[in-house]
């Protein structure tokens, strides 16, 4: 494993090469990824291949930094004061967890394979659920799902109330205070900023390019394509390596499919968990629960609260 790759030099070379290929129209960049409305795109992540070089993390930062928040300070005082300030603007360099300024990070797990201790590294970001509760339960319609399956939060509409995070089984979206619509509407009473997460480089995909993290990876850890093809590839790979799949059924199915040589229960025990560090255990379908218990409230502003309550009651060992 080559742990000594210079992330910055690799990134620059790879992105420059990719840009050149794209500009020249030479085969290699996949124009088939341009959104044609024909179905959801998914990614396959082969955990065995990841060397933890973080070129993908840096590529995500460089590609998407123009979408990052630039908060106004001092922040308005909030009433009630239980709405906490979340300020990452002075910690933009943090890369070991998800933040409003870091939408992808590398999780580390030391596990035993064939009796030998091995470290696996796992790229983590939004799972892009097939039926995303963050989208369906956002009280303000700020979270949207595109026809190609990408879920994204519109920073121009979001009030930072965190319902998307409350109903996300992996607590993915991260809030930055002092930015967004609430400052113009009710700076002391509503929301507290804007929620941020991986938008799967929707703008690059719309141009027929692959997401930056996929493009730059030296080990081709990720593959992107139509969900049914990705699921078929994941099963073939899992069969070949006698491995395990995560994401096909979690939360009713996601558009991020991991294949691992060790059971995900083992990986989940081995990774550090907590805010901004999502788990890897089995996850029931949050929307099925929400539909059963709060069907009449789905489009109501309180639907997010209901679903969060359901999650709280059902969830066991979330941060264990
Ligand atoms: S996914 Fe690729 S770019 Fe990211 S850490 Fe793993 S090997 Fe490096
Ligand atoms: S993982 Fe969470 S934030 Fe991402 S689409 Fe699913 S519910 Fe939404
Ligand atoms: S798909 Fe784009 S936004 Fe999402 S983690 Fe990769 S580079 Fe970042």
CSV table of N, CA and C in Angstrom, one decimal, residues 130-210:
chain,number,residue,atom,x,y,z
A,130,UNK,N,-32.4,6.1,-1.3
A,130,UNK,CA,-33.3,6.0,-2.4
A,130,UNK,C,-34.6,6.8,-2.1
A,131,UNK,N,-35.0,6.7,-0.8
A,131,UNK,CA,-36.2,7.4,-0.3
A,131,UNK,C,-35.8,8.3,0.9
A,132,UNK,N,-35.1,9.4,0.6
A,132,UNK,CA,-34.4,10.1,1.7
A,132,UNK,C,-35.3,10.8,2.7
A,133,UNK,N,-35.3,10.4,4.0
A,133,UNK,CA,-36.1,11.1,5.0
A,133,UNK,C,-35.7,12.6,5.1
A,134,UNK,N,-34.4,12.9,4.9
A,134,UNK,CA,-34.0,14.3,5.0
A,134,UNK,C,-34.7,15.2,4.0
A,135,UNK,N,-35.0,14.6,2.8
A,135,UNK,CA,-35.8,15.3,1.8
A,135,UNK,C,-37.3,15.3,2.1
A,136,UNK,N,-37.8,14.1,2.4
A,136,UNK,CA,-39.2,14.0,2.5
A,136,UNK,C,-39.7,14.7,3.8
A,137,UNK,N,-38.9,14.9,4.8
A,137,UNK,CA,-39.4,15.4,6.0
A,137,UNK,C,-38.9,16.8,6.3
A,138,UNK,N,-38.2,17.4,5.4
A,138,UNK,CA,-37.8,18.8,5.6
A,138,UNK,C,-39.0,19.7,5.6
A,139,UNK,N,-39.2,20.5,6.7
A,139,UNK,CA,-40.5,21.2,6.8
A,139,UNK,C,-40.5,22.4,5.7
A,140,UNK,N,-39.4,22.8,5.2
A,140,UNK,CA,-39.4,23.9,4.3
A,140,UNK,C,-39.1,23.6,2.9
A,141,UNK,N,-39.0,22.3,2.5
A,141,UNK,CA,-38.7,22.0,1.2
A,141,UNK,C,-37.3,22.4,0.7
A,142,UNK,N,-36.4,22.6,1.7
A,142,UNK,CA,-35.1,23.0,1.3
A,142,UNK,C,-34.2,21.8,0.8
A,143,UNK,N,-34.5,20.6,1.3
A,143,UNK,CA,-33.8,19.5,0.8
A,143,UNK,C,-34.6,18.9,-0.4
A,144,UNK,N,-33.8,18.5,-1.4
A,144,UNK,CA,-34.5,18.1,-2.6
A,144,UNK,C,-33.8,16.8,-3.1
A,145,UNK,N,-34.5,16.0,-3.8
A,145,UNK,CA,-33.9,14.8,-4.5
A,145,UNK,C,-34.0,15.0,-6.0
A,146,UNK,N,-32.9,14.9,-6.7
A,146,UNK,CA,-32.9,15.0,-8.1
A,146,UNK,C,-33.4,13.7,-8.7
A,147,UNK,N,-33.7,13.8,-10.0
A,147,UNK,CA,-34.2,12.5,-10.7
A,147,UNK,C,-33.2,11.5,-10.7
A,148,UNK,N,-31.9,11.9,-10.7
A,148,UNK,CA,-30.8,10.9,-10.7
A,148,UNK,C,-30.5,10.4,-9.3
A,149,UNK,N,-31.3,10.7,-8.4
A,149,UNK,CA,-31.1,10.1,-7.0
A,149,UNK,C,-30.3,11.0,-6.1
A,150,UNK,N,-29.7,12.0,-6.5
A,150,UNK,CA,-28.9,12.9,-5.7
A,150,UNK,C,-29.8,13.6,-4.7
A,151,UNK,N,-29.5,13.6,-3.4
A,151,UNK,CA,-30.2,14.5,-2.5
A,151,UNK,C,-29.3,15.7,-2.2
A,152,UNK,N,-29.8,16.9,-2.2
A,152,UNK,CA,-29.0,18.1,-1.9
A,152,UNK,C,-29.9,19.1,-1.1
A,153,UNK,N,-29.2,19.9,-0.3
A,153,UNK,CA,-29.9,20.9,0.5
A,153,UNK,C,-29.6,22.3,-0.2
A,154,UNK,N,-30.7,23.0,-0.4
A,154,UNK,CA,-30.6,24.3,-1.1
A,154,UNK,C,-30.3,25.3,0.0
A,155,UNK,N,-29.0,25.8,0.0
A,155,UNK,CA,-28.6,26.7,1.0
A,155,UNK,C,-29.3,28.1,1.0
A,156,UNK,N,-30.0,28.3,-0.1
A,156,UNK,CA,-30.8,29.6,-0.2
A,156,UNK,C,-32.2,29.5,0.5
A,157,UNK,N,-32.6,28.2,0.8
A,157,UNK,CA,-33.9,28.0,1.4
A,157,UNK,C,-33.8,27.5,2.9
A,158,UNK,N,-32.7,26.7,3.1
A,158,UNK,CA,-32.6,26.1,4.5
A,158,UNK,C,-32.5,27.1,5.6
A,159,UNK,N,-33.2,26.8,6.7
A,159,UNK,CA,-33.2,27.6,7.9
A,159,UNK,C,-32.3,27.1,9.0
A,160,UNK,N,-31.7,25.9,8.7
A,160,UNK,CA,-30.8,25.3,9.7
A,160,UNK,C,-31.4,24.7,10.9
A,161,UNK,N,-32.7,24.3,10.8
A,161,UNK,CA,-33.4,23.8,12.0
A,161,UNK,C,-33.0,22.4,12.3
A,162,UNK,N,-32.2,21.7,11.5
A,162,UNK,CA,-31.6,20.4,11.7
A,162,UNK,C,-32.6,19.2,11.6
A,163,UNK,N,-33.8,19.4,11.1
A,163,UNK,CA,-34.7,18.3,11.0
A,163,UNK,C,-34.1,17.2,10.1
A,164,UNK,N,-33.4,17.6,9.1
A,164,UNK,CA,-32.8,16.6,8.2
A,164,UNK,C,-31.8,15.8,8.9
A,165,UNK,N,-31.0,16.4,9.8
A,165,UNK,CA,-30.0,15.6,10.6
A,165,UNK,C,-30.8,14.7,11.6
A,166,UNK,N,-31.8,15.2,12.2
A,166,UNK,CA,-32.6,14.4,13.2
A,166,UNK,C,-33.2,13.2,12.6
A,167,UNK,N,-33.6,13.3,11.3
A,167,UNK,CA,-34.3,12.1,10.7
A,167,UNK,C,-33.3,11.3,9.9
A,168,UNK,N,-32.1,11.7,9.7
A,168,UNK,CA,-31.1,10.9,8.9
A,168,UNK,C,-30.6,9.8,9.9
A,169,UNK,N,-30.6,8.6,9.5
A,169,UNK,CA,-30.1,7.5,10.3
A,169,UNK,C,-28.6,7.7,10.6
A,170,UNK,N,-27.9,8.4,9.8
A,170,UNK,CA,-26.4,8.5,10.0
A,170,UNK,C,-26.1,9.9,10.4
A,171,UNK,N,-27.1,10.8,10.7
A,171,UNK,CA,-26.9,12.1,11.2
A,171,UNK,C,-25.9,12.9,10.3
A,172,UNK,N,-26.0,12.8,9.0
A,172,UNK,CA,-25.0,13.3,8.1
A,172,UNK,C,-25.0,14.9,8.0
A,173,UNK,N,-26.1,15.6,7.8
A,173,UNK,CA,-26.0,17.0,7.6
A,173,UNK,C,-25.4,17.8,8.8
A,174,UNK,N,-24.6,18.8,8.5
A,174,UNK,CA,-23.9,19.5,9.5
A,174,UNK,C,-24.3,21.0,9.4
A,175,UNK,N,-24.5,21.6,10.6
A,175,UNK,CA,-25.0,23.0,10.6
A,175,UNK,C,-23.9,24.1,10.8
A,176,UNK,N,-24.0,25.1,10.0
A,176,UNK,CA,-23.2,26.3,10.3
A,176,UNK,C,-24.1,27.5,10.6
A,177,UNK,N,-23.9,28.1,11.7
A,177,UNK,CA,-24.6,29.3,12.2
A,177,UNK,C,-24.1,30.5,11.5
A,178,UNK,N,-25.0,31.5,11.4
A,178,UNK,CA,-24.6,32.8,10.9
A,178,UNK,C,-24.7,33.0,9.4
A,179,UNK,N,-25.4,32.1,8.7
A,179,UNK,CA,-25.5,32.2,7.3
A,179,UNK,C,-26.9,31.7,6.9
A,180,UNK,N,-27.4,32.3,5.8
A,180,UNK,CA,-28.7,31.8,5.2
A,180,UNK,C,-29.9,32.7,5.5
A,181,UNK,N,-31.0,32.2,5.1
A,181,UNK,CA,-32.3,32.9,5.1
A,181,UNK,C,-32.7,33.4,6.4
A,182,UNK,N,-32.4,32.7,7.5
A,182,UNK,CA,-32.9,33.0,8.8
A,182,UNK,C,-32.4,34.4,9.2
A,183,UNK,N,-31.3,34.8,8.7
A,183,UNK,CA,-30.7,36.1,9.1
A,183,UNK,C,-31.6,37.2,8.6
A,184,UNK,N,-32.3,37.0,7.4
A,184,UNK,CA,-33.2,38.0,6.9
A,184,UNK,C,-34.6,37.9,7.4
A,185,UNK,N,-35.0,36.6,7.8
A,185,UNK,CA,-36.4,36.4,8.2
A,185,UNK,C,-36.5,36.7,9.7
A,186,UNK,N,-36.0,35.8,10.5
A,186,UNK,CA,-36.2,35.9,12.0
A,186,UNK,C,-34.9,35.6,12.7
A,187,UNK,N,-34.0,36.5,12.6
A,187,UNK,CA,-32.6,36.1,13.1
A,187,UNK,C,-32.5,35.6,14.5
A,188,UNK,N,-33.5,35.9,15.4
A,188,UNK,CA,-33.4,35.5,16.7
A,188,UNK,C,-34.3,34.3,17.1
A,189,UNK,N,-35.3,34.0,16.1
A,189,UNK,CA,-36.3,33.1,16.5
A,189,UNK,C,-36.4,31.8,15.6
A,190,UNK,N,-35.9,31.9,14.4
A,190,UNK,CA,-36.1,30.7,13.5
A,190,UNK,C,-34.7,30.1,13.1
A,191,UNK,N,-34.7,28.8,13.1
A,191,UNK,CA,-33.5,28.1,12.6
A,191,UNK,C,-32.2,28.5,13.3
A,192,UNK,N,-31.1,28.4,12.7
A,192,UNK,CA,-29.9,28.9,13.2
A,192,UNK,C,-28.8,28.6,12.2
A,193,UNK,N,-29.0,28.9,11.0
A,193,UNK,CA,-28.0,28.7,10.0
A,193,UNK,C,-28.5,27.9,8.8
A,194,UNK,N,-27.5,27.1,8.3
A,194,UNK,CA,-27.8,26.3,7.1
A,194,UNK,C,-27.1,24.9,7.3
A,195,UNK,N,-27.8,23.9,6.8
A,195,UNK,CA,-27.2,22.5,6.9
A,195,UNK,C,-26.4,22.2,5.6
A,196,UNK,N,-25.3,21.5,5.8
A,196,UNK,CA,-24.5,21.2,4.6
A,196,UNK,C,-24.1,19.7,4.6
A,197,UNK,N,-24.0,19.2,3.4
A,197,UNK,CA,-23.5,17.8,3.2
A,197,UNK,C,-23.1,17.6,1.8
A,198,UNK,N,-22.6,16.4,1.5
A,198,UNK,CA,-22.2,16.0,0.1
A,198,UNK,C,-23.5,16.1,-0.8
A,199,UNK,N,-23.3,16.8,-1.9
A,199,UNK,CA,-24.4,16.9,-2.9
A,199,UNK,C,-24.0,16.0,-4.1
A,200,UNK,N,-23.1,15.1,-3.9
A,200,UNK,CA,-22.6,14.2,-4.9
A,200,UNK,C,-22.2,14.9,-6.2
A,201,UNK,N,-21.6,16.1,-6.0
A,201,UNK,CA,-21.1,16.9,-7.1
A,201,UNK,C,-22.2,16.9,-8.3
A,202,UNK,N,-23.4,17.3,-7.9
A,202,UNK,CA,-24.5,17.3,-8.8
A,202,UNK,C,-24.2,18.1,-10.1
A,203,UNK,N,-23.5,19.2,-9.8
A,203,UNK,CA,-23.2,20.1,-11.0
A,203,UNK,C,-22.2,19.5,-11.9
A,204,UNK,N,-21.2,18.8,-11.4
A,204,UNK,CA,-20.3,18.0,-12.3
A,204,UNK,C,-21.0,16.9,-13.0
A,205,UNK,N,-21.9,16.2,-12.3
A,205,UNK,CA,-22.7,15.1,-13.0
A,205,UNK,C,-23.5,15.7,-14.1
A,206,UNK,N,-24.1,16.9,-13.8
A,206,UNK,CA,-25.0,17.5,-14.9
A,206,UNK,C,-24.2,17.8,-16.1
A,207,UNK,N,-22.9,18.1,-15.9
A,207,UNK,CA,-22.0,18.4,-17.1
A,207,UNK,C,-21.4,17.1,-17.7
A,208,UNK,N,-21.8,16.0,-17.2
A,208,UNK,CA,-21.3,14.7,-17.8
A,208,UNK,C,-20.0,14.3,-17.1
A,209,UNK,N,-19.6,14.9,-16.0
A,209,UNK,CA,-18.3,14.6,-15.3
A,209,UNK,C,-18.6,13.7,-14.1
A,210,UNK,N,-17.6,13.0,-13.7
A,210,UNK,CA,-17.8,12.2,-12.5
A,210,UNK,C,-17.5,13.1,-11.3
